[in-house]
Amino acid sequence: MQPLRGVTVVSLEQAIAAPYASRHLADMGARVIKVERPGTGDFARGYDSRVNGMSSHFVWVNRNKESLTLDIKDPRGNEVLRRLLARADVFIQNLAPGAAARAGLGAAELHARHPGLIVCDISGYGSPGPYETMKAYDLLVQSESGLLSVTGSGEEMAKVGISVSDIAAGMYAYSSILGALLERARTGKGAHLDVSMLEATAEWMGFPLYYTYDGQEPPARAGAAHATIYPYGPFVARDEQVVLMAIQNEREWRAFCERFLERPAFAEDPAYATNAARSANRDTLKAVIDRRFAELDGDEATSLLADVPVAYARVNSLADVWNHPQLAARGRWHEVDTPTGRVPALAPPGPRDPAPRMDPVPDLGEHTDAILGELGMTAEETGELRSGGVV
């Protein structure tokens, strides 16, 4: 299923947010031309070397793309980019604040030349505003958005273990571009999309924000437990297996008391009869549930929870996820080529048939000559650009 076949995306991208957005477009069939710095490329190429010598971040978000090296500060390189944009449907950029405009690649200037172009700017904080010129990285935006105020335990904050603000911005850029393509199909007009990591993460903070509505107390940091629903979190069985379980309503609570705790009358105790009461009295309730888990091995506990039934999960390591039986049963693992060999790759969530697009992760500048040839440049002209460090 490649509904974006025929759509060309030029992405002046680095790190995670923009490459994540453009990879999803590529997964759906779009041609994505990734513009990188000559010599060094996207700096995410150097984050680590864990995947056969390549960066884990880079392999994750850059399959299905073509790599063009280009120095856009050089007038010759800038002109090449402009010629590409004249043929493109979408332009994505997440350069440092103001860099695209200084290079003559601001949305207003581009739309004056190409009114059908969809321009997507991804930044930390968006423009205008007092933060518009600030550099932003994932952890900094997690902090500014209030996310760090609700993660961790007690007084100790903790970052989310993945680049959640980058991912949020990338996904909103992706969905906004899809919407803009639909709108352009009706009107013929392009669009300017201004996606900020702060706004994307703040949107995901909706529950704790509304929980503190009108000056009310914020949810306490609760580690791996839910801050306001209880019991909903980890419990340790007799054999040290950690089991996460979740009670979502009073029907489940009554069944849990009867079939797991084996204390049916406990469900009607006013201290625990509602979620608000259970959450307020979680310390004493936890002691009761802990004692029951201590009587059971992990497998016994999960079997009982399944019989209630109550939702539960095991605490998987990353090694467990590589071998997760559900991912295997649904055929989600495929393979993708990289410059250093084939590696496993998860299919994008959603369509299963036909097989997903799994084209290679590009080497730096791998497609430069071919793309310049499409623009009508001769081998001699390309050689001059290369000797001048423009590509």
Short mmCIF file of C-alpha atoms in Angstrom, two decimals:
data_model
loop_
_atom_site.label_atom_id
_atom_site.label_comp_id
_atom_site.label_asym_id
_atom_site.label_seq_id
_atom_site.Cartn_x
_atom_site.Cartn_y
_atom_site.Cartn_z
CA MET A 1 0.00 0.00 0.00
CA GLN A 2 1.83 3.09 -1.27
CA PRO A 3 -0.78 5.84 -1.66
CA LEU A 4 1.88 8.55 -1.87
CA ARG A 5 3.54 7.20 -5.01
CA GLY A 6 4.22 10.14 -7.30
CA VAL A 7 4.67 12.59 -4.40
CA THR A 8 8.16 14.09 -4.16
CA VAL A 9 9.45 15.31 -0.81
CA VAL A 10 12.64 17.35 -0.43
CA SER A 11 13.75 17.31 3.19
CA LEU A 12 16.51 19.51 4.56
CA GLU A 13 16.63 17.45 7.72
CA GLN A 14 18.72 16.38 10.66
CA ALA A 15 18.42 14.50 13.96
CA ILE A 16 14.98 12.88 14.57
CA ALA A 17 11.86 15.07 14.20
CA ALA A 18 12.00 15.87 10.46
CA PRO A 19 13.60 12.55 9.42
CA TYR A 20 10.88 10.69 11.35
CA ALA A 21 8.15 12.62 9.51
CA SER A 22 9.74 12.11 6.10
CA ARG A 23 10.37 8.41 6.72
CA HIS A 24 6.66 7.87 7.33
CA LEU A 25 5.93 9.67 4.06
CA ALA A 26 8.50 7.44 2.36
CA ASP A 27 6.97 4.33 3.93
CA MET A 28 3.72 5.34 2.19
CA GLY A 29 5.47 5.53 -1.16
CA ALA A 30 6.64 9.13 -1.42
CA ARG A 31 9.99 9.82 -3.01
CA VAL A 32 12.05 11.47 -0.26
CA ILE A 33 15.25 13.29 -1.22
CA LYS A 34 17.24 13.82 1.95
CA VAL A 35 19.55 16.83 1.69
CA GLU A 36 22.71 16.48 3.79
CA ARG A 37 25.91 18.40 4.44
CA PRO A 38 28.82 17.37 2.19
CA GLY A 39 31.40 15.35 4.07
CA THR A 40 29.55 14.90 7.36
CA GLY A 41 25.88 14.58 6.53
CA ASP A 42 23.07 14.46 9.04
CA PHE A 43 24.78 14.64 12.44
CA ALA A 44 22.59 11.76 13.65
CA ARG A 45 24.82 9.52 11.53
CA GLY A 46 27.42 9.95 14.28
CA TYR A 47 25.29 9.41 17.39
CA ASP A 48 26.58 5.85 17.88
CA SER A 49 27.75 2.84 15.87
CA ARG A 50 25.56 0.06 17.28
CA VAL A 51 24.04 -1.23 14.01
CA ASN A 52 26.89 -2.83 12.11
CA GLY A 53 28.86 0.39 12.52
CA MET A 54 25.92 2.69 11.77
CA SER A 55 23.95 4.88 14.16
CA SER A 56 20.87 3.30 15.73
CA HIS A 57 18.98 6.59 15.40
CA PHE A 58 19.90 6.99 11.75
CA VAL A 59 18.97 3.46 10.69
CA TRP A 60 15.62 3.83 12.46
CA VAL A 61 14.39 6.98 10.69
CA ASN A 62 16.06 6.98 7.27
CA ARG A 63 15.05 3.94 5.24
CA ASN A 64 13.34 4.41 1.87
CA LYS A 65 15.20 7.68 1.15
CA GLU A 66 17.71 9.07 -1.34
CA SER A 67 20.70 11.02 -0.01
CA LEU A 68 21.86 14.17 -1.80
CA THR A 69 24.83 16.08 -0.41
CA LEU A 70 24.53 19.82 -0.92
CA ASP A 71 26.04 22.96 0.58
CA ILE A 72 23.06 25.31 0.50
CA LYS A 73 25.18 28.22 1.73
CA ASP A 74 27.07 28.12 -1.56
CA PRO A 75 25.02 29.92 -4.26
CA ARG A 76 25.51 26.98 -6.61
CA GLY A 77 24.20 24.54 -4.05
CA ASN A 78 21.32 26.83 -3.18
CA GLU A 79 20.36 27.00 -6.84
CA VAL A 80 20.37 23.20 -7.10
CA LEU A 81 18.00 23.03 -4.13
CA ARG A 82 15.69 25.60 -5.71
CA ARG A 83 15.58 23.58 -8.91
CA LEU A 84 14.62 20.52 -6.90
CA LEU A 85 11.88 22.44 -5.09
CA ALA A 86 10.41 23.52 -8.42
CA ARG A 87 9.66 19.82 -9.00
CA ALA A 88 8.68 18.94 -5.44
CA ASP A 89 5.32 18.58 -3.73
CA VAL A 90 6.58 18.95 -0.16
CA PHE A 91 9.53 20.72 1.47
CA ILE A 92 10.44 19.86 5.06
CA GLN A 93 13.15 21.56 7.08
CA ASN A 94 14.26 21.51 10.71
CA LEU A 95 17.39 23.63 10.57
CA ALA A 96 18.38 25.92 13.44
CA PRO A 97 15.90 28.77 14.03
CA GLY A 98 16.03 31.30 11.20
CA ALA A 99 18.51 29.36 9.06
CA ALA A 100 16.04 28.45 6.31
CA ALA A 101 14.80 32.03 5.96
CA ARG A 102 18.38 33.34 5.79
CA ALA A 103 19.01 30.90 2.95
CA GLY A 104 16.01 32.25 1.04
CA LEU A 105 13.94 29.18 1.89
CA GLY A 106 11.24 30.79 3.99
CA ALA A 107 7.64 29.78 3.30
CA ALA A 108 6.57 33.18 1.93
CA GLU A 109 9.43 33.33 -0.56
CA LEU A 110 8.94 29.72 -1.67
CA HIS A 111 5.18 30.15 -2.13
CA ALA A 112 5.73 33.23 -4.26
CA ARG A 113 7.62 30.99 -6.70
CA HIS A 114 5.78 27.72 -6.14
CA PRO A 115 2.22 28.32 -4.92
CA GLY A 116 1.41 24.61 -4.87
CA LEU A 117 4.33 23.68 -2.62
CA ILE A 118 3.62 22.38 0.88
CA VAL A 119 6.25 23.84 3.22
CA CYS A 120 6.65 22.21 6.63
CA ASP A 121 8.89 23.92 9.18
CA ILE A 122 9.70 21.88 12.29
CA SER A 123 11.29 23.70 15.21
CA GLY A 124 11.57 23.59 18.95
CA TYR A 125 9.17 26.40 19.79
CA GLY A 126 7.67 27.81 16.59
CA SER A 127 7.46 31.39 15.37
CA PRO A 128 6.66 34.05 16.42
CA GLY A 129 7.13 34.23 20.18
CA PRO A 130 9.79 34.90 22.79
CA TYR A 131 11.28 31.41 22.35
CA GLU A 132 11.42 31.40 18.55
CA THR A 133 15.22 31.78 18.30
CA MET A 134 16.06 29.25 21.02
CA LYS A 135 17.72 26.00 20.10
CA ALA A 136 15.76 23.00 21.27
CA TYR A 137 16.61 19.37 21.86
CA ASP A 138 14.28 16.64 23.02
CA LEU A 139 15.11 16.67 26.73
CA LEU A 140 14.90 20.47 26.86
CA VAL A 141 11.42 20.41 25.37
CA GLN A 142 10.36 17.62 27.72
CA SER A 143 11.32 20.03 30.48
CA GLU A 144 9.63 23.13 29.02
CA SER A 145 6.40 21.24 28.29
CA GLY A 146 5.99 20.08 31.88
CA LEU A 147 6.62 16.44 31.04
CA LEU A 148 9.48 16.17 33.53
CA SER A 149 7.16 17.42 36.25
CA VAL A 150 5.08 14.24 36.03
CA THR A 151 7.76 11.61 35.31
CA GLY A 152 10.03 9.95 37.84
CA SER A 153 9.40 9.04 41.47
CA GLY A 154 8.79 11.27 44.46
CA GLU A 155 11.02 14.33 44.22
CA GLU A 156 13.29 12.89 41.52
CA MET A 157 12.36 13.70 37.94
CA ALA A 158 13.13 11.39 35.02
CA LYS A 159 13.14 11.92 31.27
CA VAL A 160 11.09 9.66 29.06
CA GLY A 161 13.46 6.99 27.75
CA ILE A 162 12.83 7.79 24.08
CA SER A 163 12.89 11.04 22.09
CA VAL A 164 9.22 11.63 22.75
CA SER A 165 9.13 15.35 21.84
CA ASP A 166 10.95 14.70 18.57
CA ILE A 167 8.60 11.83 17.79
CA ALA A 168 5.51 13.88 18.66
CA ALA A 169 6.60 16.72 16.38
CA GLY A 170 7.47 14.28 13.60
CA MET A 171 4.08 12.60 13.77
CA TYR A 172 2.18 15.92 13.75
CA ALA A 173 4.27 17.04 10.78
CA TYR A 174 3.46 13.78 9.00
CA SER A 175 -0.29 13.99 9.64
CA SER A 176 -0.38 17.70 8.79
CA ILE A 177 1.37 17.06 5.48
CA LEU A 178 -1.13 14.33 4.63
CA GLY A 179 -3.96 16.77 5.34
CA ALA A 180 -2.29 19.48 3.25
CA LEU A 181 -1.92 17.07 0.32
CA LEU A 182 -5.65 16.32 0.47
CA GLU A 183 -6.47 20.03 0.63
CA ARG A 184 -4.18 20.78 -2.31
CA ALA A 185 -5.92 18.10 -4.35
CA ARG A 186 -9.14 20.12 -3.94
CA THR A 187 -7.80 23.66 -4.24
CA GLY A 188 -4.46 23.40 -6.04
CA LYS A 189 -2.90 25.54 -3.31
CA GLY A 190 0.08 24.68 -1.15
CA ALA A 191 0.32 25.33 2.58
CA HIS A 192 2.68 26.49 5.28
CA LEU A 193 2.83 24.10 8.23
CA ASP A 194 4.62 25.32 11.35
CA VAL A 195 5.08 22.39 13.76
CA SER A 196 6.83 22.91 17.08
CA MET A 197 8.11 20.27 19.47
CA LEU A 198 6.73 22.28 22.40
CA GLU A 199 3.19 22.38 21.03
CA ALA A 200 3.28 18.72 20.03
CA THR A 201 4.40 17.65 23.51
CA ALA A 202 2.02 20.04 25.26
CA GLU A 203 -0.84 18.42 23.31
CA TRP A 204 0.22 15.05 24.70
CA MET A 205 0.21 16.56 28.20
CA GLY A 206 -3.57 17.07 28.00
CA PHE A 207 -4.50 14.78 30.90
CA PRO A 208 -2.16 16.27 33.53
CA LEU A 209 -2.91 19.78 32.30
CA TYR A 210 -6.65 19.34 32.73
CA TYR A 211 -6.08 17.48 36.00
CA THR A 212 -4.58 20.72 37.36
CA TYR A 213 -7.39 22.86 35.92
CA ASP A 214 -8.09 26.08 37.81
CA GLY A 215 -5.08 25.76 40.11
CA GLN A 216 -5.68 22.25 41.44
CA GLU A 217 -2.81 20.08 42.68
CA PRO A 218 -0.84 18.28 39.95
CA PRO A 219 -0.58 14.48 39.87
CA ALA A 220 2.29 13.19 41.96
CA ARG A 221 5.23 11.44 40.33
CA ALA A 222 4.44 7.76 40.64
CA GLY A 223 7.33 5.93 38.97
CA ALA A 224 5.97 3.07 36.87
CA ALA A 225 2.53 3.32 38.49
CA HIS A 226 -0.28 5.47 37.15
CA ALA A 227 -0.45 8.81 38.92
CA THR A 228 -4.24 8.91 39.39
CA ILE A 229 -5.66 5.42 38.67
CA TYR A 230 -5.06 2.62 41.18
CA PRO A 231 -4.17 -0.21 41.21
CA TYR A 232 -2.40 0.39 37.92
CA GLY A 233 1.31 -0.39 37.95
CA PRO A 234 4.00 -2.92 38.91
CA PHE A 235 3.82 -5.62 41.57
CA VAL A 236 6.51 -8.18 42.46
CA ALA A 237 5.67 -11.88 42.60
CA ARG A 238 7.31 -14.47 44.88
CA ASP A 239 9.90 -15.42 42.23
CA GLU A 240 10.85 -11.74 41.70
CA GLN A 241 8.97 -11.47 38.40
CA VAL A 242 7.50 -7.99 37.98
CA VAL A 243 3.92 -7.94 36.72
CA LEU A 244 2.08 -4.80 35.67
CA MET A 245 -1.67 -4.84 36.13
CA ALA A 246 -4.45 -2.30 35.64
CA ILE A 247 -7.91 -1.86 37.13
CA GLN A 248 -9.95 0.52 34.97
CA ASN A 249 -13.45 0.43 36.48
CA GLU A 250 -15.49 -0.75 39.46
CA ARG A 251 -16.66 -3.93 37.72
CA GLU A 252 -13.02 -5.01 37.32
CA TRP A 253 -12.28 -3.98 40.90
CA ARG A 254 -15.03 -6.19 42.31
CA ALA A 255 -13.93 -9.16 40.19
CA PHE A 256 -10.30 -8.59 41.20
CA CYS A 257 -11.20 -8.63 44.90
CA GLU A 258 -13.24 -11.80 44.49
CA ARG A 259 -11.05 -13.87 42.17
CA PHE A 260 -7.53 -12.62 42.74
CA LEU A 261 -7.39 -11.22 46.27
CA GLU A 262 -10.00 -13.81 47.37
CA ARG A 263 -11.55 -11.09 49.53
CA PRO A 264 -14.92 -10.23 47.90
CA ALA A 265 -16.09 -8.05 50.82
CA PHE A 266 -13.00 -5.87 50.38
CA ALA A 267 -14.53 -4.41 47.20
CA GLU A 268 -17.18 -2.60 49.24
CA ASP A 269 -14.80 -1.05 51.78
CA PRO A 270 -15.44 2.72 51.50
CA ALA A 271 -11.66 3.34 51.56
CA TYR A 272 -11.31 1.45 48.25
CA ALA A 273 -14.75 1.32 46.64
CA THR A 274 -14.02 4.00 44.02
CA ASN A 275 -10.94 4.85 42.00
CA ALA A 276 -10.59 8.22 43.74
CA ALA A 277 -10.62 6.46 47.12
CA ARG A 278 -8.18 3.77 45.99
CA SER A 279 -5.80 6.38 44.59
CA ALA A 280 -5.98 8.43 47.80
CA ASN A 281 -5.31 5.31 49.92
CA ARG A 282 -2.87 3.62 47.60
CA ASP A 283 -0.20 3.01 50.25
CA THR A 284 -2.42 0.82 52.43
CA LEU A 285 -4.02 -0.85 49.41
CA LYS A 286 -0.62 -1.58 47.91
CA ALA A 287 0.36 -3.45 51.06
CA VAL A 288 -2.67 -5.72 50.68
CA ILE A 289 -2.00 -6.42 47.00
CA ASP A 290 1.73 -6.89 47.62
CA ARG A 291 1.00 -9.62 50.18
CA ARG A 292 -1.13 -11.50 47.68
CA PHE A 293 1.51 -11.26 44.94
CA ALA A 294 4.12 -12.52 47.41
CA GLU A 295 2.12 -15.75 47.68
CA LEU A 296 2.29 -16.38 43.93
CA ASP A 297 4.91 -17.00 41.28
CA GLY A 298 4.80 -14.66 38.30
CA ASP A 299 3.17 -17.27 36.05
CA GLU A 300 0.57 -18.07 38.70
CA ALA A 301 -0.21 -14.39 39.18
CA THR A 302 -0.65 -13.69 35.46
CA SER A 303 -2.82 -16.79 35.08
CA LEU A 304 -5.12 -15.60 37.86
CA LEU A 305 -5.25 -12.08 36.43
CA ALA A 306 -6.17 -13.51 33.03
CA ASP A 307 -9.01 -15.49 34.63
CA VAL A 308 -10.48 -12.43 36.41
CA PRO A 309 -10.01 -10.99 33.71
CA VAL A 310 -7.74 -8.02 34.49
CA ALA A 311 -5.30 -6.43 32.05
CA TYR A 312 -1.68 -7.29 32.80
CA ALA A 313 1.75 -7.24 31.17
CA ARG A 314 5.26 -8.44 31.87
CA VAL A 315 8.15 -6.00 32.09
CA ASN A 316 10.03 -6.88 28.92
CA SER A 317 13.64 -6.09 28.24
CA LEU A 318 14.63 -4.80 24.81
CA ALA A 319 15.93 -8.28 24.07
CA ASP A 320 12.43 -9.60 24.81
CA VAL A 321 10.93 -7.10 22.35
CA TRP A 322 13.19 -8.32 19.54
CA ASN A 323 11.63 -11.75 20.11
CA HIS A 324 8.11 -10.68 21.10
CA PRO A 325 5.71 -13.48 20.08
CA GLN A 326 2.94 -11.06 19.07
CA LEU A 327 5.19 -9.11 16.69
CA ALA A 328 6.36 -12.42 15.22
CA ALA A 329 2.83 -13.79 14.86
CA ARG A 330 1.72 -10.69 12.95
CA GLY A 331 4.76 -10.74 10.66
CA ARG A 332 5.90 -7.27 11.67
CA TRP A 333 9.65 -7.86 11.27
CA HIS A 334 11.14 -7.39 7.80
CA GLU A 335 14.65 -6.57 6.59
CA VAL A 336 16.19 -3.47 5.09
CA ASP A 337 19.54 -2.95 3.41
CA THR A 338 22.06 -0.48 4.83
CA PRO A 339 25.54 0.47 3.62
CA THR A 340 26.91 -2.06 6.13
CA GLY A 341 24.53 -4.97 5.53
CA ARG A 342 20.93 -6.07 6.02
CA VAL A 343 19.24 -5.42 9.34
CA PRO A 344 15.79 -6.15 10.78
CA ALA A 345 13.18 -3.40 10.48
CA LEU A 346 9.67 -3.13 11.90
CA ALA A 347 6.90 -2.55 9.41
CA PRO A 348 5.07 0.72 9.98
CA PRO A 349 1.88 0.30 12.05
CA GLY A 350 -1.24 0.00 9.99
CA PRO A 351 -1.48 -1.68 6.57
CA ARG A 352 -0.33 -5.30 6.36
CA ASP A 353 -0.99 -6.14 2.70
CA PRO A 354 0.81 -5.83 0.41
CA ALA A 355 4.24 -6.02 2.04
CA PRO A 356 5.50 -2.64 3.29
CA ARG A 357 8.09 -0.62 1.43
CA MET A 358 11.52 -1.56 2.77
CA ASP A 359 14.05 0.19 0.55
CA PRO A 360 17.59 0.77 1.82
CA VAL A 361 18.98 3.24 4.32
CA PRO A 362 21.16 5.46 2.10
CA ASP A 363 24.87 6.01 2.35
CA LEU A 364 25.91 9.66 2.56
CA GLY A 365 25.50 11.26 -0.86
CA GLU A 366 24.69 7.93 -2.49
CA HIS A 367 22.17 9.44 -4.92
CA THR A 368 23.84 12.78 -5.60
CA ASP A 369 24.98 12.08 -9.15
CA ALA A 370 21.67 10.52 -10.17
CA ILE A 371 19.60 13.40 -8.78
CA LEU A 372 21.80 16.04 -10.40
CA GLY A 373 21.52 14.11 -13.65
CA GLU A 374 17.74 14.35 -13.42
CA LEU A 375 18.15 18.12 -13.27
CA GLY A 376 20.02 17.98 -16.58
CA MET A 377 23.51 18.48 -15.17
CA THR A 378 26.36 16.84 -17.04
CA ALA A 379 29.04 14.69 -15.46
CA GLU A 380 31.47 17.58 -15.96
CA GLU A 381 29.17 20.02 -14.14
CA THR A 382 28.66 17.54 -11.32
CA GLY A 383 32.41 17.04 -11.10
CA GLU A 384 32.94 20.79 -10.77
CA LEU A 385 30.43 20.94 -7.90
CA ARG A 386 32.13 18.01 -6.22
CA SER A 387 35.64 19.46 -6.55
CA GLY A 388 34.33 22.73 -5.11
CA GLY A 389 32.85 20.97 -2.07
CA VAL A 390 29.30 21.96 -3.04
CA VAL A 391 28.10 18.33 -3.13
#
